[in-house]
Amino acid sequence: MTAASRPVPRPGVLDIQAYVPGKSAAPAGVKLHKLSSNETPLGPSPKAVAAYGSLSGKLEFYPDGSSTKLREAIAGRYGLDANRILCGTGSDELLQLVTKAYLGDGDEGVFTEHGFLVYRIAILAAGGKPVVVKEKNFTADVDAILAAVTPRTKIVFLANPNNPTGTYLPFDEVKRLHAGLPGNVLLVLDAAYAEYVRRNDYASGLELVAESENVVMTRTFSKIYGLANLRLGWLYGPAHVVDALDRIRGPFNVNGAAIEAGAAAIADEAHVASAIEHNDKWLAWTTAELEKLGLSVTPSVGNFILIHFPAKPGEMAKPGKTAKEADAFLTQRGLILRAVAAYGLPDALRMTIGSEEANRLVVAALADFLAGKA
């Protein structure tokens, strides 16, 4: 059969490199510590687990197609208008909906060189053209982003904090970015890790969305809330944007168990506070211990760190060790980190901040690796 005699995907689809999630397997007989997907080591709120279980006797019924309970819970937590909130199957779906609604054939979507892989996938899937902008010190560069904007630009994506680098833009820089964009360009603030940030100059973007007609913010329940398996996210935006996205989403795009668990999770502020406290302690500890080994770690405000190879010359470090070799070494010990070559970082590994045990094991294993021990 020739290509001309069978269905052919629209231009751009076959240019997509399918998203590859972090590894989740260790050698047989080795205890697994999965630190490849930025999942919380504390797990979900017990209240969310109980809410999830409450749906077990109602599986024959369709969920609320508007996710009303969840939208109202989010609105109550942040003081927002529930009518301007849209829920989705993870923030991934919401990013896809944005490109589907606002990108046409040949239109441009802009993102930075180490930005989330889904931006490129969503742009290409919509028939658009990805425009990749260089970063400065692994951080988004506002001037470079603005310089990349053309009359064909329809969307600018900014992950803040960024995955996988862990860096962020202060809110003043985000506002400067917005001020430099034409009014017909949609600024998408992807704030998946916002809850972890402890910087006075940071803001997730809620304020900017509230006063703008061309800004949306996306959030997720997959990280600090520990509901990754339920695939749940939300978007806050201008009424006219939410209306457009609501018209093209699936009629029951969020399942009932996710709605119940999400509403319970966002109300359990004590559980979130515990996750923040754990991350603050072990993010600082792990970063400092790895730097003592001679490794370079990009300063992070999220629940993960970017570890660079080869190691710098140091007392225990031996230059020439590669990220690929380190990844293989760690995997043999059941320590699963994330190779980030697909993000344009072939000489780095991303490590989720895990349990105390996992964090200590990674540091010890990398010390052995750099020292040439088996």
GROMACS .gro file of C-alpha atoms in nm:
model
  374
    1MET     CA    1   0.000   0.000   0.000
    2THR     CA    2   0.141   0.341  -0.092
    3ALA     CA    3   0.123   0.648   0.129
    4ALA     CA    4  -0.116   0.811  -0.120
    5SER     CA    5  -0.370   0.531  -0.078
    6ARG     CA    6  -0.404   0.553   0.300
    7PRO     CA    7  -0.490   0.825   0.551
    8VAL     CA    8  -0.206   1.072   0.608
    9PRO     CA    9  -0.166   1.273   0.930
   10ARG     CA   10  -0.180   1.650   0.906
   11PRO     CA   11   0.152   1.831   0.857
   12GLY     CA   12   0.356   1.843   1.175
   13VAL     CA   13   0.222   1.528   1.338
   14LEU     CA   14   0.497   1.301   1.213
   15ASP     CA   15   0.754   1.559   1.327
   16ILE     CA   16   0.652   1.494   1.686
   17GLN     CA   17   0.884   1.292   1.904
   18ALA     CA   18   0.648   1.105   2.136
   19TYR     CA   19   0.678   1.202   2.502
   20VAL     CA   20   0.880   0.947   2.699
   21PRO     CA   21   0.805   0.947   3.073
   22GLY     CA   22   1.066   0.890   3.340
   23LYS     CA   23   1.183   0.534   3.403
   24SER     CA   24   1.004   0.340   3.674
   25ALA     CA   25   1.184   0.005   3.698
   26ALA     CA   26   1.492  -0.125   3.879
   27PRO     CA   27   1.686  -0.452   3.842
   28ALA     CA   28   1.521  -0.756   3.997
   29GLY     CA   29   1.585  -0.790   4.368
   30VAL     CA   30   1.683  -0.426   4.415
   31LYS     CA   31   1.465  -0.185   4.612
   32LEU     CA   32   1.326   0.082   4.381
   33HIS     CA   33   1.352   0.453   4.458
   34LYS     CA   34   1.177   0.630   4.171
   35LEU     CA   35   1.309   0.986   4.149
   36SER     CA   36   1.241   1.043   3.781
   37SER     CA   37   0.895   1.200   3.767
   38ASN     CA   38   0.888   1.467   4.041
   39GLU     CA   39   0.630   1.275   4.243
   40THR     CA   40   0.591   1.369   4.609
   41PRO     CA   41   0.750   1.126   4.858
   42LEU     CA   42   0.470   1.203   5.104
   43GLY     CA   43   0.195   1.068   4.879
   44PRO     CA   44  -0.156   1.216   4.865
   45SER     CA   45  -0.355   1.356   5.153
   46PRO     CA   46  -0.538   1.082   5.347
   47LYS     CA   47  -0.847   1.295   5.300
   48ALA     CA   48  -0.802   1.277   4.922
   49VAL     CA   49  -0.761   0.900   4.942
   50ALA     CA   50  -1.085   0.871   5.139
   51ALA     CA   51  -1.267   1.096   4.893
   52TYR     CA   52  -1.140   0.886   4.604
   53GLY     CA   53  -1.272   0.572   4.772
   54SER     CA   54  -1.615   0.727   4.817
   55LEU     CA   55  -1.676   0.687   4.443
   56SER     CA   56  -1.633   0.309   4.444
   57GLY     CA   57  -2.008   0.250   4.466
   58LYS     CA   58  -2.096   0.499   4.193
   59LEU     CA   59  -1.886   0.388   3.898
   60GLU     CA   60  -2.186   0.342   3.670
   61PHE     CA   61  -2.268   0.714   3.676
   62TYR     CA   62  -2.114   0.986   3.461
   63PRO     CA   63  -1.922   1.252   3.651
   64ASP     CA   64  -2.024   1.616   3.670
   65GLY     CA   65  -1.919   1.740   3.328
   66SER     CA   66  -1.840   2.085   3.467
   67SER     CA   67  -1.627   1.968   3.763
   68THR     CA   68  -1.830   2.209   3.975
   69LYS     CA   69  -1.720   2.082   4.316
   70LEU     CA   70  -1.355   2.095   4.223
   71ARG     CA   71  -1.373   2.437   4.059
   72GLU     CA   72  -1.548   2.578   4.365
   73ALA     CA   73  -1.288   2.422   4.595
   74ILE     CA   74  -1.007   2.579   4.394
   75ALA     CA   75  -1.189   2.913   4.382
   76GLY     CA   76  -1.238   2.906   4.759
   77ARG     CA   77  -0.874   2.823   4.824
   78TYR     CA   78  -0.737   3.108   4.612
   79GLY     CA   79  -1.022   3.361   4.617
   80LEU     CA   80  -1.102   3.323   4.247
   81ASP     CA   81  -1.410   3.331   4.026
   82ALA     CA   82  -1.504   2.967   3.973
   83ASN     CA   83  -1.647   3.053   3.632
   84ARG     CA   84  -1.298   3.141   3.514
   85ILE     CA   85  -1.154   2.802   3.613
   86LEU     CA   86  -1.137   2.507   3.376
   87CYS     CA   87  -1.035   2.158   3.491
   88GLY     CA   88  -0.867   1.900   3.275
   89THR     CA   89  -0.703   1.561   3.257
   90GLY     CA   90  -0.376   1.695   3.388
   91SER     CA   91  -0.242   2.031   3.283
   92ASP     CA   92  -0.118   1.848   2.972
   93GLU     CA   93  -0.473   1.838   2.836
   94LEU     CA   94  -0.519   2.206   2.907
   95LEU     CA   95  -0.201   2.295   2.720
   96GLN     CA   96  -0.326   2.089   2.426
   97LEU     CA   97  -0.664   2.266   2.436
   98VAL     CA   98  -0.494   2.606   2.431
   99THR     CA   99  -0.299   2.524   2.114
  100LYS     CA  100  -0.602   2.364   1.952
  101ALA     CA  101  -0.809   2.676   2.016
  102TYR     CA  102  -0.552   2.946   1.936
  103LEU     CA  103  -0.302   2.807   1.684
  104GLY     CA  104  -0.375   2.767   1.314
  105ASP     CA  105  -0.161   2.620   1.038
  106GLY     CA  106   0.176   2.793   1.035
  107ASP     CA  107   0.111   3.001   1.346
  108GLU     CA  108   0.398   3.017   1.590
  109GLY     CA  109   0.420   2.905   1.950
  110VAL     CA  110   0.721   3.026   2.148
  111PHE     CA  111   0.894   2.851   2.439
  112THR     CA  112   1.245   2.835   2.584
  113GLU     CA  113   1.508   2.578   2.493
  114HIS     CA  114   1.478   2.370   2.810
  115GLY     CA  115   1.102   2.410   2.843
  116PHE     CA  116   0.847   2.134   2.900
  117LEU     CA  117   0.840   1.887   2.610
  118VAL     CA  118   0.461   1.902   2.582
  119TYR     CA  119   0.477   2.258   2.444
  120ARG     CA  120   0.647   2.140   2.126
  121ILE     CA  121   0.415   1.840   2.096
  122ALA     CA  122   0.102   2.054   2.138
  123ILE     CA  123   0.218   2.317   1.888
  124LEU     CA  124   0.301   2.061   1.620
  125ALA     CA  125  -0.021   1.869   1.681
  126ALA     CA  126  -0.217   2.188   1.613
  127GLY     CA  127  -0.032   2.248   1.288
  128GLY     CA  128   0.176   2.529   1.432
  129LYS     CA  129   0.546   2.607   1.420
  130PRO     CA  130   0.756   2.572   1.738
  131VAL     CA  131   0.992   2.863   1.800
  132VAL     CA  132   1.261   2.778   2.054
  133VAL     CA  133   1.436   3.060   2.241
  134LYS     CA  134   1.777   3.038   2.405
  135GLU     CA  135   1.796   3.062   2.783
  136LYS     CA  136   2.052   3.242   2.998
  137ASN     CA  137   2.210   3.037   3.276
  138PHE     CA  138   1.934   2.776   3.235
  139THR     CA  139   1.675   3.050   3.296
  140ALA     CA  140   1.418   3.203   3.063
  141ASP     CA  141   1.539   3.528   2.905
  142VAL     CA  142   1.258   3.783   2.866
  143ASP     CA  143   1.441   3.991   2.607
  144ALA     CA  144   1.517   3.685   2.395
  145ILE     CA  145   1.154   3.572   2.412
  146LEU     CA  146   1.026   3.912   2.305
  147ALA     CA  147   1.278   3.925   2.022
  148ALA     CA  148   1.141   3.593   1.891
  149VAL     CA  149   0.784   3.722   1.864
  150THR     CA  150   0.664   3.783   1.506
  151PRO     CA  151   0.328   3.864   1.346
  152ARG     CA  152   0.271   3.484   1.327
  153THR     CA  153   0.317   3.436   1.702
  154LYS     CA  154  -0.006   3.337   1.876
  155ILE     CA  155   0.112   3.175   2.203
  156VAL     CA  156   0.408   3.215   2.437
  157PHE     CA  157   0.461   2.934   2.690
  158LEU     CA  158   0.651   3.004   3.010
  159ALA     CA  159   0.708   2.729   3.266
  160ASN     CA  160   0.767   2.912   3.592
  161PRO     CA  161   0.935   2.740   3.772
  162ASN     CA  162   1.081   2.558   3.476
  163ASN     CA  163   1.108   2.183   3.443
  164PRO     CA  164   1.374   2.035   3.426
  165THR     CA  165   1.605   2.320   3.528
  166GLY     CA  166   1.426   2.429   3.847
  167THR     CA  167   1.487   2.797   3.771
  168TYR     CA  168   1.227   3.072   3.777
  169LEU     CA  169   1.153   3.428   3.669
  170PRO     CA  170   1.065   3.686   3.934
  171PHE     CA  171   0.714   3.823   3.894
  172ASP     CA  172   0.843   4.163   3.780
  173GLU     CA  173   1.011   3.989   3.485
  174VAL     CA  174   0.691   3.798   3.405
  175LYS     CA  175   0.502   4.126   3.402
  176ARG     CA  176   0.768   4.279   3.179
  177LEU     CA  177   0.729   3.987   2.941
  178HIS     CA  178   0.354   4.034   2.931
  179ALA     CA  179   0.384   4.410   2.877
  180GLY     CA  180   0.604   4.349   2.573
  181LEU     CA  181   0.363   4.111   2.401
  182PRO     CA  182   0.098   4.217   2.150
  183GLY     CA  183  -0.254   4.194   2.284
  184ASN     CA  184  -0.343   3.910   2.046
  185VAL     CA  185  -0.066   3.684   2.179
  186LEU     CA  186  -0.171   3.449   2.458
  187LEU     CA  187   0.079   3.416   2.744
  188VAL     CA  188   0.052   3.072   2.908
  189LEU     CA  189   0.204   3.057   3.256
  190ASP     CA  190   0.266   2.693   3.345
  191ALA     CA  191   0.292   2.696   3.725
  192ALA     CA  192   0.301   2.322   3.794
  193TYR     CA  193   0.554   2.365   4.076
  194ALA     CA  194   0.429   2.695   4.218
  195GLU     CA  195   0.341   2.551   4.560
  196TYR     CA  196   0.704   2.461   4.626
  197VAL     CA  197   0.851   2.808   4.560
  198ARG     CA  198   0.976   2.997   4.865
  199ARG     CA  199   1.090   3.324   4.707
  200ASN     CA  200   0.941   3.663   4.791
  201ASP     CA  201   0.975   3.785   4.432
  202TYR     CA  202   0.780   3.492   4.285
  203ALA     CA  203   0.411   3.476   4.194
  204SER     CA  204   0.226   3.205   4.005
  205GLY     CA  205   0.042   3.453   3.783
  206LEU     CA  206  -0.306   3.467   3.937
  207GLU     CA  207  -0.284   3.844   3.975
  208LEU     CA  208  -0.174   3.894   3.615
  209VAL     CA  209  -0.453   3.671   3.486
  210ALA     CA  210  -0.710   3.861   3.690
  211GLU     CA  211  -0.624   4.193   3.525
  212SER     CA  212  -0.539   4.079   3.171
  213GLU     CA  213  -0.722   3.958   2.863
  214ASN     CA  214  -0.437   3.750   2.718
  215VAL     CA  215  -0.288   3.552   3.009
  216VAL     CA  216  -0.379   3.209   3.143
  217MET     CA  217  -0.220   3.008   3.422
  218THR     CA  218  -0.216   2.629   3.447
  219ARG     CA  219  -0.165   2.421   3.762
  220THR     CA  220  -0.155   2.052   3.843
  221PHE     CA  221  -0.254   1.809   4.116
  222SER     CA  222   0.021   1.567   4.007
  223LYS     CA  223   0.306   1.717   4.209
  224ILE     CA  224   0.263   1.848   4.561
  225TYR     CA  225  -0.088   1.701   4.593
  226GLY     CA  226   0.027   1.351   4.499
  227LEU     CA  227  -0.258   1.274   4.256
  228ALA     CA  228  -0.052   1.202   3.944
  229ASN     CA  229  -0.233   0.872   3.883
  230LEU     CA  230  -0.566   1.053   3.854
  231ARG     CA  231  -0.440   1.301   3.589
  232LEU     CA  232  -0.586   1.625   3.714
  233GLY     CA  233  -0.507   1.989   3.640
  234TRP     CA  234  -0.673   2.328   3.625
  235LEU     CA  235  -0.651   2.654   3.434
  236TYR     CA  236  -0.741   3.007   3.537
  237GLY     CA  237  -0.800   3.256   3.260
  238PRO     CA  238  -1.008   3.538   3.117
  239ALA     CA  239  -1.374   3.447   3.072
  240HIS     CA  240  -1.348   3.460   2.692
  241VAL     CA  241  -1.053   3.217   2.688
  242VAL     CA  242  -1.218   2.974   2.929
  243ASP     CA  243  -1.533   2.987   2.715
  244ALA     CA  244  -1.337   2.895   2.402
  245LEU     CA  245  -1.157   2.607   2.571
  246ASP     CA  246  -1.477   2.481   2.732
  247ARG     CA  247  -1.632   2.446   2.385
  248ILE     CA  248  -1.364   2.204   2.261
  249ARG     CA  249  -1.285   1.994   2.567
  250GLY     CA  250  -1.436   1.651   2.611
  251PRO     CA  251  -1.781   1.661   2.777
  252PHE     CA  252  -1.666   1.447   3.072
  253ASN     CA  253  -1.294   1.512   3.058
  254VAL     CA  254  -1.238   1.483   3.436
  255ASN     CA  255  -1.346   1.164   3.610
  256GLY     CA  256  -1.553   1.169   3.926
  257ALA     CA  257  -1.288   1.018   4.151
  258ALA     CA  258  -1.043   1.288   4.044
  259ILE     CA  259  -1.300   1.559   4.116
  260GLU     CA  260  -1.362   1.427   4.467
  261ALA     CA  261  -0.997   1.363   4.548
  262GLY     CA  262  -0.887   1.699   4.409
  263ALA     CA  263  -1.143   1.892   4.611
  264ALA     CA  264  -1.033   1.713   4.928
  265ALA     CA  265  -0.664   1.755   4.852
  266ILE     CA  266  -0.674   2.129   4.796
  267ALA     CA  267  -0.859   2.174   5.124
  268ASP     CA  268  -0.597   1.982   5.324
  269GLU     CA  269  -0.353   2.266   5.376
  270ALA     CA  270  -0.174   2.084   5.658
  271HIS     CA  271  -0.069   1.804   5.422
  272VAL     CA  272   0.060   2.056   5.169
  273ALA     CA  273   0.253   2.235   5.445
  274SER     CA  274   0.420   1.906   5.539
  275ALA     CA  275   0.523   1.847   5.179
  276ILE     CA  276   0.670   2.198   5.157
  277GLU     CA  277   0.861   2.153   5.483
  278HIS     CA  278   1.003   1.820   5.367
  279ASN     CA  279   1.108   1.965   5.033
  280ASP     CA  280   1.268   2.274   5.185
  281LYS     CA  281   1.486   2.060   5.411
  282TRP     CA  282   1.594   1.795   5.163
  283LEU     CA  283   1.629   2.021   4.859
  284ALA     CA  284   1.889   2.225   5.047
  285TRP     CA  285   2.059   1.920   5.198
  286THR     CA  286   2.082   1.722   4.874
  287THR     CA  287   2.209   2.021   4.677
  288ALA     CA  288   2.481   2.094   4.934
  289GLU     CA  289   2.592   1.731   4.960
  290LEU     CA  290   2.619   1.687   4.583
  291GLU     CA  291   2.817   2.008   4.552
  292LYS     CA  292   3.058   1.874   4.815
  293LEU     CA  293   3.126   1.589   4.572
  294GLY     CA  294   3.231   1.840   4.307
  295LEU     CA  295   2.907   1.816   4.111
  296SER     CA  296   2.740   2.125   3.970
  297VAL     CA  297   2.373   2.163   4.062
  298THR     CA  298   2.150   2.430   3.911
  299PRO     CA  299   1.981   2.621   4.196
  300SER     CA  300   1.619   2.500   4.207
  301VAL     CA  301   1.296   2.632   4.356
  302GLY     CA  302   1.099   2.317   4.272
  303ASN     CA  303   1.095   1.965   4.412
  304PHE     CA  304   1.381   1.849   4.190
  305ILE     CA  305   1.737   1.939   4.100
  306LEU     CA  306   1.941   1.934   3.781
  307ILE     CA  307   2.279   1.763   3.830
  308HIS     CA  308   2.546   1.836   3.570
  309PHE     CA  309   2.821   1.606   3.445
  310PRO     CA  310   3.113   1.567   3.407
  311ALA     CA  311   3.206   1.655   3.760
  312LYS     CA  312   3.427   1.950   3.836
  313PRO     CA  313   3.776   1.864   3.960
  314GLY     CA  314   3.757   1.810   4.332
  315GLU     CA  315   3.875   1.598   4.620
  316MET     CA  316   3.642   1.307   4.540
  317ALA     CA  317   3.528   1.388   4.189
  318LYS     CA  318   3.692   1.259   3.876
  319PRO     CA  319   3.626   1.462   3.560
  320GLY     CA  320   3.510   1.269   3.256
  321LYS     CA  321   3.223   1.083   3.419
  322THR     CA  322   2.913   1.127   3.204
  323ALA     CA  323   2.546   1.159   3.286
  324LYS     CA  324   2.474   0.841   3.090
  325GLU     CA  325   2.728   0.646   3.293
  326ALA     CA  326   2.594   0.791   3.618
  327ASP     CA  327   2.238   0.701   3.519
  328ALA     CA  328   2.334   0.340   3.452
  329PHE     CA  329   2.529   0.320   3.779
  330LEU     CA  330   2.241   0.457   3.984
  331THR     CA  331   1.987   0.233   3.812
  332GLN     CA  332   2.180  -0.075   3.920
  333ARG     CA  333   2.128   0.040   4.277
  334GLY     CA  334   1.756   0.097   4.226
  335LEU     CA  335   1.792   0.476   4.213
  336ILE     CA  336   1.596   0.598   3.911
  337LEU     CA  337   1.671   0.954   3.801
  338ARG     CA  338   1.561   1.127   3.481
  339ALA     CA  339   1.789   1.158   3.180
  340VAL     CA  340   1.710   1.494   3.020
  341ALA     CA  341   1.883   1.470   2.682
  342ALA     CA  342   1.544   1.523   2.516
  343TYR     CA  343   1.535   1.865   2.684
  344GLY     CA  344   1.867   1.958   2.524
  345LEU     CA  345   2.062   1.860   2.835
  346PRO     CA  346   2.260   1.546   2.745
  347ASP     CA  347   2.513   1.602   3.023
  348ALA     CA  348   2.270   1.626   3.312
  349LEU     CA  349   2.031   1.420   3.522
  350ARG     CA  350   1.720   1.548   3.696
  351MET     CA  351   1.659   1.415   4.044
  352THR     CA  352   1.330   1.443   4.231
  353ILE     CA  353   1.371   1.523   4.598
  354GLY     CA  354   1.255   1.199   4.757
  355SER     CA  355   1.239   1.047   5.099
  356GLU     CA  356   1.528   1.091   5.342
  357GLU     CA  357   1.641   0.738   5.264
  358ALA     CA  358   1.633   0.793   4.888
  359ASN     CA  359   1.816   1.127   4.904
  360ARG     CA  360   2.093   0.985   5.120
  361LEU     CA  361   2.129   0.681   4.896
  362VAL     CA  362   2.169   0.895   4.584
  363VAL     CA  363   2.441   1.105   4.744
  364ALA     CA  364   2.626   0.795   4.864
  365ALA     CA  365   2.591   0.624   4.527
  366LEU     CA  366   2.721   0.926   4.336
  367ALA     CA  367   3.014   0.947   4.574
  368ASP     CA  368   3.097   0.586   4.488
  369PHE     CA  369   3.046   0.653   4.117
  370LEU     CA  370   3.278   0.951   4.114
  371ALA     CA  371   3.536   0.761   4.316
  372GLY     CA  372   3.529   0.475   4.067
  373LYS     CA  373   3.381   0.220   4.308
  374ALA     CA  374   3.161  -0.064   4.183
   0.00000   0.00000   0.00000
